[in-house]
Short mmCIF file of C-alpha atoms in Angstrom, two decimals:
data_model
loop_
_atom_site.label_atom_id
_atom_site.label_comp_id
_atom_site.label_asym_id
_atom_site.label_seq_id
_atom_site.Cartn_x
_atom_site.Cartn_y
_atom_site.Cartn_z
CA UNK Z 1 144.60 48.86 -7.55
CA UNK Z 2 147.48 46.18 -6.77
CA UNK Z 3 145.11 45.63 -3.26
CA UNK Z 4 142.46 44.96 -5.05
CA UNK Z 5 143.59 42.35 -7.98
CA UNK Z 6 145.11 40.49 -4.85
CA UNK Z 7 141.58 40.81 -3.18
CA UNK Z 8 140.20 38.95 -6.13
CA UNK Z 9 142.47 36.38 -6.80
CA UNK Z 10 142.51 35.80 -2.47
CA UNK Z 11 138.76 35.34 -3.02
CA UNK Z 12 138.94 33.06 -5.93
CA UNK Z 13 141.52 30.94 -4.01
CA UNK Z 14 139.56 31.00 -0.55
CA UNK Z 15 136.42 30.19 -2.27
CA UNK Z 16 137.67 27.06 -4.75
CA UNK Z 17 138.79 25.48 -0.81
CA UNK Z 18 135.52 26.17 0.83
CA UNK Z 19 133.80 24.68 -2.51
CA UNK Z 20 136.06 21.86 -2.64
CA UNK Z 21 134.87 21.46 0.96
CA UNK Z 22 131.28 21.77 -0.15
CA UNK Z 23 131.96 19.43 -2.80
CA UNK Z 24 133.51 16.49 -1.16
CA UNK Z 25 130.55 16.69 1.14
CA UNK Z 26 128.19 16.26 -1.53
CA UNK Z 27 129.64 13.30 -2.81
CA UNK Z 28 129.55 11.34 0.06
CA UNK Z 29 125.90 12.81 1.60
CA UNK Z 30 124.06 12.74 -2.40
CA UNK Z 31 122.94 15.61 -1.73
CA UNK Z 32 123.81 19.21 -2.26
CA UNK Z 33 125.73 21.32 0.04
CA UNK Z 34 126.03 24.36 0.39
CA UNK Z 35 129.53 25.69 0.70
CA UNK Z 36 129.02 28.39 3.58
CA UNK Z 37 125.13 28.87 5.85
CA UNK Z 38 124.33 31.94 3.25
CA UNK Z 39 125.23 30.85 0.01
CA UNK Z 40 122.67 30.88 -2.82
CA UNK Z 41 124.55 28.45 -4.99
CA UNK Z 42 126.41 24.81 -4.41
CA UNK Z 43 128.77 22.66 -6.23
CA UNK Z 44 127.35 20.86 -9.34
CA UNK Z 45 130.71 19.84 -11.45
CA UNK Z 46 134.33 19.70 -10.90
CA UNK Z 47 136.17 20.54 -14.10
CA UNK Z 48 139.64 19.02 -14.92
CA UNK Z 49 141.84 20.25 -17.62
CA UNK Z 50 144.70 17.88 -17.65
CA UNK Z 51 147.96 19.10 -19.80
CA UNK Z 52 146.73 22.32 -18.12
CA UNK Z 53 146.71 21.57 -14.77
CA UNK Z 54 143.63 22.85 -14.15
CA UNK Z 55 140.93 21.75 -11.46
CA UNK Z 56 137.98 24.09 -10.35
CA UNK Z 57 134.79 23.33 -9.14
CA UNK Z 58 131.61 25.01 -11.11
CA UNK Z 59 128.49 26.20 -9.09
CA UNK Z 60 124.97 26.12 -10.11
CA UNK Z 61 124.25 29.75 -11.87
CA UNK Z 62 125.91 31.99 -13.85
CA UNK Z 63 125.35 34.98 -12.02
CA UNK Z 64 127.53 37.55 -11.04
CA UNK Z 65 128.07 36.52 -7.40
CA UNK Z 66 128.40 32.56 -8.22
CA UNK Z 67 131.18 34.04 -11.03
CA UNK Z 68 133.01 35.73 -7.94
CA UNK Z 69 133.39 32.68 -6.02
CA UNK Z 70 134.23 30.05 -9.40
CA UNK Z 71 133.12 29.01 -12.32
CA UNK Z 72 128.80 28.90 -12.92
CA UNK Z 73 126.75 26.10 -15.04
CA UNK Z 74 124.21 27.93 -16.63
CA UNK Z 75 120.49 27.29 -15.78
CA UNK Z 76 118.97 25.54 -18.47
CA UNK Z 77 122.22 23.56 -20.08
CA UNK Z 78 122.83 20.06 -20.52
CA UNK Z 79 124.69 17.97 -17.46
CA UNK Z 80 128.04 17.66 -18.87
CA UNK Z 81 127.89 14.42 -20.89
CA UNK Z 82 124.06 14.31 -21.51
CA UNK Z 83 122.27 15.16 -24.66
CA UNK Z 84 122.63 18.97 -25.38
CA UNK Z 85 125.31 21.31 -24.47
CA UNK Z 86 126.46 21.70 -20.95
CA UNK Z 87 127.80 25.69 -20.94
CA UNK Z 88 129.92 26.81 -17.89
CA UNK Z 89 131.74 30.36 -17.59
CA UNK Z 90 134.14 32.11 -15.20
CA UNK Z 91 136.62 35.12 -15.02
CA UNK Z 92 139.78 34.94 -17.46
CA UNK Z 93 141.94 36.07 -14.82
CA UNK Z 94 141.12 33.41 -12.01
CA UNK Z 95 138.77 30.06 -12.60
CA UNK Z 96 139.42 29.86 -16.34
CA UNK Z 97 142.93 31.28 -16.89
CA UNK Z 98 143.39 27.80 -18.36
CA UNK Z 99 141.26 28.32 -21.00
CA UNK Z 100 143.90 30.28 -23.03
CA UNK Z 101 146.06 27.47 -23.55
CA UNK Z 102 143.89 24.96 -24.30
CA UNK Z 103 144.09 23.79 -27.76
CA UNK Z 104 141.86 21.23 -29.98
CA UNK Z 105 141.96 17.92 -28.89
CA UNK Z 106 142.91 18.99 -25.82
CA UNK Z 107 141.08 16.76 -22.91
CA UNK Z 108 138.56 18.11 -20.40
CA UNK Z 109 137.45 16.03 -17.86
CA UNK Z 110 133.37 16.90 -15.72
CA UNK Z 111 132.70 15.39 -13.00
CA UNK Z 112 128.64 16.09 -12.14
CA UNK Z 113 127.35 15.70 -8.81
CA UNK Z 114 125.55 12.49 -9.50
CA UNK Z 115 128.68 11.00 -9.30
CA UNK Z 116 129.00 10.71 -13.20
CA UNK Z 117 131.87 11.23 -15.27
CA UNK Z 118 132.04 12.92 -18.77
CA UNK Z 119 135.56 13.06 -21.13
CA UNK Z 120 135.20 15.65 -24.20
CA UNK Z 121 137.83 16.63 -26.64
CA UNK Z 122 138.57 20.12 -27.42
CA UNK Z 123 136.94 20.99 -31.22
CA UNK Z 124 137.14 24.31 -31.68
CA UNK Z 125 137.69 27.68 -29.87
CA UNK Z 126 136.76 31.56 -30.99
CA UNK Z 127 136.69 34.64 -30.27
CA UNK Z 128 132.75 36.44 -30.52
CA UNK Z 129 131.32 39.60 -29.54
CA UNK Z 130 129.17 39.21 -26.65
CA UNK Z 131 126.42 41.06 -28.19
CA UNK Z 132 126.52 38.06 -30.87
CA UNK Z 133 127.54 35.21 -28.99
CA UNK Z 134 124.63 32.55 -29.37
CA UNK Z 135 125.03 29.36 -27.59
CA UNK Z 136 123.12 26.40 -28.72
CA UNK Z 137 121.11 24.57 -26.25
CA UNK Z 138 119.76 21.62 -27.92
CA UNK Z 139 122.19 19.40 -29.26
CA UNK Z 140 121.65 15.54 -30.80
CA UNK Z 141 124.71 14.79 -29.45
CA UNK Z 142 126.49 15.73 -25.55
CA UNK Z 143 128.38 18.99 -26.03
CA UNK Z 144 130.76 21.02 -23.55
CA UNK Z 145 131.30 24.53 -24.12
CA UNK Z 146 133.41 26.90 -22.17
CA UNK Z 147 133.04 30.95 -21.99
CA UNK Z 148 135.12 33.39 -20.53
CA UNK Z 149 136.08 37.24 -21.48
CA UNK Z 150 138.73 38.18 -23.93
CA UNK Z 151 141.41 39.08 -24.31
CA UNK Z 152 143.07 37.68 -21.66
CA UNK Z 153 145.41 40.33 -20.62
CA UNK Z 154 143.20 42.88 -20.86
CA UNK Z 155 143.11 45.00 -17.63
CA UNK Z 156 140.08 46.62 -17.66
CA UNK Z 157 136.44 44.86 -17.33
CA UNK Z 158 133.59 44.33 -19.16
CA UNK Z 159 135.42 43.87 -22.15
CA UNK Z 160 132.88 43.28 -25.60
CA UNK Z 161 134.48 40.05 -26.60
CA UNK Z 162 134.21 36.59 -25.34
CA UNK Z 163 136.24 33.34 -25.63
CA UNK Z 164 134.38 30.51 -26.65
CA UNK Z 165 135.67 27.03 -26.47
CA UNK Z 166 133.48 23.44 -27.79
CA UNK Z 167 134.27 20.35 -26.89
CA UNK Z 168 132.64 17.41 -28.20
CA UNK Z 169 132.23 13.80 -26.06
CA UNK Z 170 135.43 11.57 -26.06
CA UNK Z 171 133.82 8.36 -24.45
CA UNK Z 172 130.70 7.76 -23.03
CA UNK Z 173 130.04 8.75 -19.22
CA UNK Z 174 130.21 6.60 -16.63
CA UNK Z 175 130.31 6.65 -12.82
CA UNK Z 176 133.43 8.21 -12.06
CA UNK Z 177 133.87 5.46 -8.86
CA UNK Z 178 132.81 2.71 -10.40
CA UNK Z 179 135.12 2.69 -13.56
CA UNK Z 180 137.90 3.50 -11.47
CA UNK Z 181 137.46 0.69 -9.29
CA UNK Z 182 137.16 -1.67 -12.35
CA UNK Z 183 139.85 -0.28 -13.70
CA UNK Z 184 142.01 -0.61 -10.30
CA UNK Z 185 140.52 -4.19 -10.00
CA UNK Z 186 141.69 -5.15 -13.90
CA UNK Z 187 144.89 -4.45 -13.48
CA UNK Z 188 145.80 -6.29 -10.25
#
C-alpha cells in the first residue's frame, strides 16, 4: 500500500515536469504540444494559487488518464476568463491538495494557452454529493470553478462527495506578457 501512494504521488510529480516541459513549448511554438509522442491530451492552463503556493498545469479532458497525470479542463467549459464557467478537476491528494485551504477571496491566477491571463477571487466553496453536483455552463459573467473529491483525508477512493470551489473574475484578462512588460516598463 505505502508503494503504491508513493507510485502516485512519483507520477503526479514526474508528470507536472514533463507538462511544464510541454507547456513552455507551447508558449513559445502557439501551438499545442504534446507532453510525451503518445499522449492523448496537452497543456491548456497553468493554474496559480498564490498564499497557497500552488502551481499545476491543467490538461485538456477530464478523463481518468488526463486526472492521473494533473489537473483536466473539462470539454465544453468556458476558457478561464471568458464568458461562462471554466471547470477544472484533479485528485485531492496530489494536483489540488491546495484546494483545502483556500478560502473566499482567496486569489487564483489561469494562465490559457493563448497566452491570456485571467485573476478570479475565491466566492464560495461546498461540499455536494457527486450524484447531485450540477455545474453551470453558461454564465453572463466569466466564472472559475474548481472540483476535487472529499474529504480530503479520506483514504479510500471513489468517495460520494465532492469539493466544489467558485471563483468569480477579479480584473479583466489580459495577455499575461504584455501587461507584465508594461508593468516592468512603468515602473523604470
Amino acid at each position: 500500500m505505502l508503494a503504491d501512494g508513493g507510485w502516485i504521488d512519483a507520477k503526479a510529480r514526474v508528470g507536472q515536469w514533463l507538462l511544464q516541459r510541454a507547456w513552455q513549448r507551447s508558449q513559445a511554438s502557439g501551438a499545442a504540444v504534446k507532453p510525451w509522442p503518445w499522449a492523448d491530451m496537452h497543456p491548456v492552463a497553468r493554474i496559480h494559487a498564490p498564499a497557497q503556493h500552488a502551481d499545476v498545469i491543467a490538461l485538456s479532458g477530464a478523463t481518468g488518464r488526463t486526472l492521473a497525470w494533473g489537473p483536466g479542463h473539462l470539454d465544453g467549459s468556458a476558457i478561464a476568463g471568458e464568458p461562462g464557467n471554466a471547470v477544472f478537476t484533479a485528485h485531492r491528494d496530489t494536483h489540488f491538495a491546495f484546494v483545502a485551504s483556500l478560502r473566499v477571496g482567496d486569489r487564483i491566477v489561469v494562465d490559457n494557452a493563448d497566452g491570456s491571463r485571467a485573476q478570479f477571487r475565491v466566492s464560495g466553496t461546498s461540499v455536494v454529493a457527486a450524484s447531485e453536483l450540477h455545474l453551470r455552463a453558461d454564465t453572463a459573467v466569466p466564472m472559475l470553478t474548481l472540483v476535487t473529491c472529499y474529504p480530503f483525508d479520506a483514504v479510500a477512493p471513489g468517495t460520494p462527495w465532492r469539493y466544489v470551489v467558485t471563483a468569480t473574475l477579479a480584473a479583466p484578462p489580459v495577455m499575461a506578457g504584455v501587461s507584465e512588460g508594461i508593468r516592468r516598463h512603468s515602473a523604470s
